[in-house]
Amino acid sequence: MSNPPALAGRHVVLGLSGGIACYKSAELVRLLTKAGATVQVVMTEAAQAFITPVTMQALSGRPVATSQWDAREPNNMAHINLSREADAILVAPASADFIAKVAQGRADELLSLLCVARPLERCPLLLAPAMNREMWAHPATRRNVAQATADGAVVLGPGAGDQACGEVGDGRMLEAEELCDELIAFFQPKLLAGRTVLITAGPTFEAIDPVRGITNLSSGKMGFAIARAAQEAGAAVTLVAGPVHLPTPRHVRRIDVRSALQMHDAVLPIAAAHDVFVATAAVADWRPAALAEHKIKKDGAQRTPSFELTENPDILAAVARLDPRPYCVGFAAESQDLAHHAREKLVRKNVPLVVGNLGPATFGRDDNTLLLVDAAGERELATADKLSLARELVREIARRLSPS
Ligand code: C5P
C-alpha cells in the first residue's frame, strides 16, 4: 500500500514574473501536480514574454490568470478569490523587480496584488529568486529581500552556477525538482525544530587489498530518507554515509566515509553534541586484520588465500555509552524472527528504540516495512515507500523526545 503523494490536497498558486527561468516553471507545474497538488498559474506581462499561458494552462489543467480585470470572475476580484483558496503562493521565477514590488507592498498588477491581498496568517508566500548575479548582489536587491523576508516571505535559494547571460555566480533559480522538494518540506510539521540529528547510512567497505574489500548490499536509501525527513521536520541534520551513490538531501550536512573505523571516528567526536542518533548503517562486523599493501595475486600453486578477521567497534553501542548521550535509535536488519532480534539488540546495545526490518526484502528497494520495538512494546509501520516511513519514524522519535 502506498501513501498519498506529499502534496495531496494542497492548492498552490504558482506565480511567474519575468525571467528566462520561466522555462523551468513548466516542469515545476508537472512535478507539483505529480506530487498531488492542484496548481493555479498566475503570470505577469513580463513572464508572458518568456513562456506562453497556453503551455502553462495545458500543464496545469486550468486557465492561467493574467489580469486583475477579468470579467469572467463573477465578483471581478481575482486577487481575493485566488489568494483565499491557496495553501501557498510560490513565485518562481521571482525577478528583482518583482521582489522590489513585494518589499514595497505595491499592487499594480494581478500577481503582486494577490501577494498583498493574501491572508498573512494562513497563506504563506514563497519566493524563488532568478536574476543575474550583479542584480542579486545589488544593495537594493539585498535590502528588498531582507524586507520581504521580514514581512514573512520565505526565500528559496537562489542557486549558484552558469547564468543565461554567460556569467557565473549566485542568482540562478533553483531547479524545478529542488523547488518541489522545498515546497513539500515547507508543509511538513516542524516536529524537530531546534533539534540536531546525526544519522549513519549505507554499507561500509573493509579493504582486503588496494582493489578488493568486504561490503554488503545496503543501499543507504532508508538512512538518506530519514535524513531528509528529519530535515523537513526542522532539524539540523548530519549524515555520515558509507560508500553509496545517492544524492545528498537538501540542507543536510554529509560526511562521506568508507570503512567502519572511519565511520566510528567520524561519529564519536560529534555524537554527544546531537539530540538524536539514528544508526541505519549496515556496518561490517569484521574487517581483515591486515591490509595487503599490494593486490593479492594468484600464485602458480593455485592456493587460495585466507584472511584473519578482526571485529569492528560497535558504533551504536559506543554512542549509547556516552554521557550525556543523544536519544539513540538502532536498526535491526534480519532475515527472520524480527521482533525477537530487535528486542535483543535493544537490551544488548542499551538503546531506547530499535527499528526492525527484513534485510533481504528491503536492501536496495524503495519500499520497506518497519517494526518499532521499545520498552513499551511493538508497533508495525505498514509497507510504504521509504520516505513516507521515514516521516512516520520522525514523528515517533519526536513524540518520544517530548512526551505530551
Ligand atoms: O546487531 P547489530 O550489530 O547488527 O545491530 C545493528 C545496529 O547496530 C544498527 O543500528 C547498526 O547501524 C548498528 N551498528 C553499529 N556499529 C557496528 C555494528 C552495528 O553502529 N559495528
Tab-separated table of C-alpha atoms in Angstrom, residues 82-328:
chain	number	residue	atom	x	y	z
A	82	LEU	CA	-7.082	33.340	-5.874
A	83	SER	CA	-5.437	34.154	-2.547
A	84	ARG	CA	-8.315	32.828	-0.409
A	85	GLU	CA	-8.276	29.345	-1.924
A	86	ALA	CA	-4.455	28.971	-1.926
A	87	ASP	CA	-2.500	26.964	0.672
A	88	ALA	CA	0.608	28.813	-0.545
A	89	ILE	CA	1.715	31.272	-3.200
A	90	LEU	CA	5.010	30.297	-4.825
A	91	VAL	CA	6.524	32.889	-7.145
A	92	ALA	CA	9.030	31.170	-9.426
A	93	PRO	CA	10.788	32.914	-11.020
A	94	ALA	CA	10.742	35.935	-8.725
A	95	SER	CA	12.572	38.693	-10.630
A	96	ALA	CA	14.500	41.541	-8.986
A	97	ASP	CA	11.660	43.870	-9.957
A	98	PHE	CA	9.010	41.554	-8.528
A	99	ILE	CA	10.844	41.213	-5.198
A	100	ALA	CA	11.133	45.021	-5.093
A	101	LYS	CA	7.374	45.258	-5.536
A	102	VAL	CA	6.740	42.716	-2.773
A	103	ALA	CA	9.112	44.598	-0.452
A	104	GLN	CA	7.200	47.821	-1.077
A	105	GLY	CA	3.754	46.268	-0.965
A	106	ARG	CA	2.973	47.518	-4.474
A	107	ALA	CA	-0.075	46.075	-6.193
A	108	ASP	CA	-0.282	47.375	-9.740
A	109	GLU	CA	-0.849	44.012	-11.483
A	110	LEU	CA	-2.502	40.744	-10.506
A	111	LEU	CA	0.451	38.780	-9.071
A	112	SER	CA	1.813	41.478	-6.761
A	113	LEU	CA	-1.760	42.451	-5.899
A	114	LEU	CA	-2.645	38.986	-4.700
A	115	CYS	CA	0.598	38.777	-2.664
A	116	VAL	CA	-0.562	41.875	-0.747
A	117	ALA	CA	-4.155	40.666	-0.579
A	118	ARG	CA	-3.346	37.230	0.819
A	119	PRO	CA	-4.337	36.426	4.421
A	120	LEU	CA	-0.900	36.599	6.106
A	121	GLU	CA	-1.632	34.060	8.828
A	122	ARG	CA	-2.720	31.220	6.565
A	123	CYS	CA	-1.357	31.811	3.066
A	124	PRO	CA	2.449	31.761	3.035
A	125	LEU	CA	4.415	33.453	0.255
A	126	LEU	CA	7.486	31.677	-1.106
A	127	LEU	CA	9.846	33.451	-3.491
A	128	ALA	CA	12.289	31.673	-5.805
A	129	PRO	CA	14.609	34.458	-6.995
A	130	ALA	CA	16.049	34.295	-10.506
A	131	MET	CA	18.339	37.002	-11.804
A	132	ASN	CA	21.820	37.928	-12.918
A	133	ARG	CA	24.463	37.769	-10.168
A	134	GLU	CA	25.045	41.537	-10.191
A	135	MET	CA	21.326	42.129	-9.767
A	136	TRP	CA	21.209	39.614	-6.886
A	137	ALA	CA	24.229	41.256	-5.224
A	138	HIS	CA	22.946	44.838	-5.692
A	139	PRO	CA	22.356	46.652	-2.392
A	140	ALA	CA	18.787	47.466	-3.435
A	141	THR	CA	18.021	43.775	-4.023
A	142	ARG	CA	19.675	42.819	-0.727
A	143	ARG	CA	17.513	45.426	1.008
A	144	ASN	CA	14.349	44.228	-0.756
A	145	VAL	CA	14.996	40.569	0.025
A	146	ALA	CA	15.604	41.432	3.682
A	147	GLN	CA	12.387	43.476	3.802
A	148	ALA	CA	10.295	40.807	2.060
A	149	THR	CA	11.693	38.203	4.487
A	150	ALA	CA	10.984	40.434	7.496
A	151	ASP	CA	7.402	40.740	6.226
A	152	GLY	CA	7.049	36.942	6.256
A	153	ALA	CA	8.079	35.793	2.763
A	154	VAL	CA	10.213	32.657	2.551
A	155	VAL	CA	13.089	32.852	0.079
A	156	LEU	CA	14.047	29.591	-1.663
A	157	GLY	CA	17.603	29.650	-2.976
A	158	PRO	CA	18.819	31.059	-5.273
A	159	GLY	CA	21.349	28.578	-6.573
A	160	ALA	CA	24.766	29.379	-7.991
A	161	GLY	CA	26.352	28.477	-11.305
A	162	ASP	CA	26.152	29.294	-15.022
A	163	GLN	CA	23.734	32.061	-15.897
A	164	ALA	CA	21.819	32.642	-19.126
A	165	CYS	CA	23.852	35.835	-19.712
A	166	GLY	CA	27.071	33.802	-19.751
A	167	GLU	CA	28.249	34.943	-16.315
A	168	VAL	CA	28.729	32.603	-13.376
A	169	GLY	CA	27.532	33.276	-9.828
A	170	ASP	CA	24.579	33.479	-7.408
A	171	GLY	CA	21.114	34.138	-8.727
A	172	ARG	CA	20.070	31.046	-10.668
A	173	MET	CA	16.591	29.874	-9.849
A	174	LEU	CA	16.590	26.508	-8.087
A	175	GLU	CA	15.804	23.563	-10.349
A	176	ALA	CA	12.153	22.502	-10.611
A	177	GLU	CA	12.807	19.349	-8.605
A	178	GLU	CA	14.525	21.325	-5.843
A	179	LEU	CA	11.630	23.783	-5.663
A	180	CYS	CA	9.105	20.951	-5.490
A	181	ASP	CA	11.110	19.351	-2.650
A	182	GLU	CA	11.327	22.724	-0.878
A	183	LEU	CA	7.552	23.108	-1.032
A	184	ILE	CA	6.980	19.570	0.235
A	185	ALA	CA	9.398	20.253	3.104
A	186	PHE	CA	7.698	23.572	3.827
A	187	PHE	CA	4.391	21.818	4.516
A	188	GLN	CA	5.843	19.159	6.850
A	189	PRO	CA	5.133	19.749	10.566
A	190	LYS	CA	8.244	21.118	12.278
A	191	LEU	CA	8.309	18.396	14.952
A	192	LEU	CA	12.097	18.518	15.325
A	193	ALA	CA	12.551	22.307	15.163
A	194	GLY	CA	15.686	23.303	17.051
A	195	ARG	CA	16.892	19.677	17.345
A	196	THR	CA	20.106	18.214	15.968
A	197	VAL	CA	20.078	14.746	14.421
A	198	LEU	CA	23.035	12.534	13.498
A	199	ILE	CA	22.467	9.603	11.142
A	200	THR	CA	24.675	6.828	9.793
A	201	ALA	CA	23.709	5.234	6.485
A	202	GLY	CA	24.799	2.768	3.841
A	203	PRO	CA	27.256	-0.111	3.953
A	204	THR	CA	30.888	0.045	4.962
A	205	PHE	CA	33.759	-1.221	2.851
A	206	GLU	CA	36.562	-3.112	4.579
A	207	ALA	CA	39.630	-3.235	2.377
A	208	ILE	CA	41.453	-6.532	1.828
A	209	ASP	CA	43.996	-5.109	-0.588
A	210	PRO	CA	44.116	-1.940	-2.748
A	211	VAL	CA	41.400	-3.217	-5.096
A	212	ARG	CA	39.239	-5.593	-3.054
A	213	GLY	CA	37.132	-5.459	0.041
A	214	ILE	CA	34.272	-6.828	2.117
A	215	THR	CA	30.980	-4.972	1.895
A	216	ASN	CA	27.235	-5.654	1.877
A	217	LEU	CA	24.080	-4.891	-0.082
A	218	SER	CA	22.841	-1.924	1.945
A	219	SER	CA	21.870	0.896	-0.472
A	220	GLY	CA	21.654	3.676	2.137
A	221	LYS	CA	18.144	4.597	0.947
A	222	MET	CA	16.475	4.223	4.352
A	223	GLY	CA	19.086	6.356	6.135
A	224	PHE	CA	19.022	9.028	3.432
A	225	ALA	CA	15.204	9.104	3.641
A	226	ILE	CA	15.405	9.586	7.423
A	227	ALA	CA	17.929	12.400	6.924
A	228	ARG	CA	15.533	14.119	4.523
A	229	ALA	CA	12.512	13.576	6.789
A	230	ALA	CA	14.350	14.907	9.854
A	231	GLN	CA	15.484	17.977	7.907
A	232	GLU	CA	11.948	18.560	6.638
A	233	ALA	CA	10.807	18.383	10.266
A	234	GLY	CA	13.099	21.289	11.101
A	235	ALA	CA	16.165	19.501	12.491
A	236	ALA	CA	19.784	20.331	11.684
A	237	VAL	CA	20.941	17.025	10.213
A	238	THR	CA	24.390	15.460	9.827
A	239	LEU	CA	24.570	12.324	7.697
A	240	VAL	CA	27.615	10.059	7.902
A	241	ALA	CA	27.454	7.943	4.759
A	242	GLY	CA	29.316	4.830	3.723
A	243	PRO	CA	30.022	4.257	0.001
A	244	VAL	CA	26.651	4.824	-1.726
A	245	HIS	CA	25.514	6.522	-4.916
A	246	LEU	CA	22.742	8.715	-3.576
A	247	PRO	CA	22.263	12.481	-3.796
A	248	THR	CA	22.549	14.383	-0.519
A	249	PRO	CA	19.130	15.512	0.750
A	250	ARG	CA	18.770	19.296	0.662
A	251	HIS	CA	20.272	21.244	3.579
A	252	VAL	CA	21.796	18.102	5.096
A	253	ARG	CA	25.481	18.118	6.092
A	254	ARG	CA	27.097	14.974	4.689
A	255	ILE	CA	30.329	13.308	5.764
A	256	ASP	CA	31.494	10.509	3.455
A	257	VAL	CA	33.415	7.583	4.914
A	258	ARG	CA	34.408	4.163	3.653
A	259	SER	CA	35.263	1.784	6.482
A	260	ALA	CA	33.658	1.038	9.842
A	261	LEU	CA	36.650	2.573	11.623
A	262	GLN	CA	36.281	5.783	9.607
A	263	MET	CA	32.553	5.841	10.393
A	264	HIS	CA	33.323	5.331	14.080
A	265	ASP	CA	35.909	8.127	14.051
A	266	ALA	CA	33.519	10.493	12.248
A	267	VAL	CA	30.598	9.800	14.598
A	268	LEU	CA	32.082	9.530	18.095
A	269	PRO	CA	33.566	13.045	18.467
A	270	ILE	CA	30.308	14.749	17.398
A	271	ALA	CA	27.622	12.378	18.715
A	272	ALA	CA	27.246	13.901	22.188
A	273	ALA	CA	26.512	17.304	20.634
A	274	HIS	CA	23.391	15.881	18.947
A	275	ASP	CA	19.896	15.354	20.371
A	276	VAL	CA	19.216	12.218	18.336
A	277	PHE	CA	21.410	9.485	16.841
A	278	VAL	CA	19.894	7.115	14.262
A	279	ALA	CA	22.152	4.220	13.252
A	280	THR	CA	20.829	2.865	9.968
A	281	ALA	CA	24.245	1.928	8.567
A	282	ALA	CA	24.912	-1.732	7.865
A	283	VAL	CA	28.332	-1.626	9.476
A	284	ALA	CA	30.567	-4.594	8.658
A	285	ASP	CA	31.006	-6.688	11.792
A	286	TRP	CA	34.584	-7.639	10.867
A	287	ARG	CA	37.474	-6.275	8.832
A	288	PRO	CA	40.604	-8.016	7.585
A	289	ALA	CA	43.164	-7.914	10.401
A	290	ALA	CA	45.861	-6.753	7.992
A	291	LEU	CA	45.620	-4.722	4.784
A	292	ALA	CA	47.742	-6.159	1.976
A	293	GLU	CA	49.914	-3.379	0.563
A	294	HIS	CA	49.637	-4.704	-2.997
A	295	LYS	CA	46.975	-6.610	-4.895
A	296	ILE	CA	46.978	-10.231	-3.770
A	297	LYS	CA	47.911	-12.324	-6.833
A	298	LYS	CA	47.019	-15.877	-7.738
A	299	ASP	CA	50.138	-17.989	-7.326
A	300	GLY	CA	51.172	-20.870	-9.576
A	301	ALA	CA	50.229	-23.464	-6.949
A	302	GLN	CA	46.595	-22.233	-7.052
A	303	ARG	CA	46.483	-21.909	-3.306
A	304	THR	CA	43.528	-19.813	-2.152
A	305	PRO	CA	44.495	-17.026	0.229
A	306	SER	CA	42.996	-16.933	3.701
A	307	PHE	CA	42.427	-13.882	5.888
A	308	GLU	CA	42.291	-13.308	9.536
A	309	LEU	CA	39.391	-11.081	10.546
A	310	THR	CA	39.140	-8.737	13.481
A	311	GLU	CA	35.982	-7.242	14.987
A	312	ASN	CA	34.899	-3.681	14.204
A	313	PRO	CA	33.871	-1.346	17.022
A	314	ASP	CA	30.111	-1.143	17.606
A	315	ILE	CA	29.349	2.496	16.813
A	316	LEU	CA	25.797	2.492	18.162
A	317	ALA	CA	26.781	0.828	21.433
A	318	ALA	CA	29.685	3.283	21.826
A	319	VAL	CA	27.387	6.283	21.324
A	320	ALA	CA	24.882	4.790	23.762
A	321	ARG	CA	27.651	4.676	26.404
A	322	LEU	CA	28.354	8.428	26.120
A	323	ASP	CA	27.287	10.672	28.974
A	324	PRO	CA	25.386	12.782	28.081
A	325	ARG	CA	24.141	10.762	25.165
A	326	PRO	CA	21.752	11.512	22.324
A	327	TYR	CA	18.419	9.684	22.034
A	328	CYS	CA	19.669	6.525	20.264
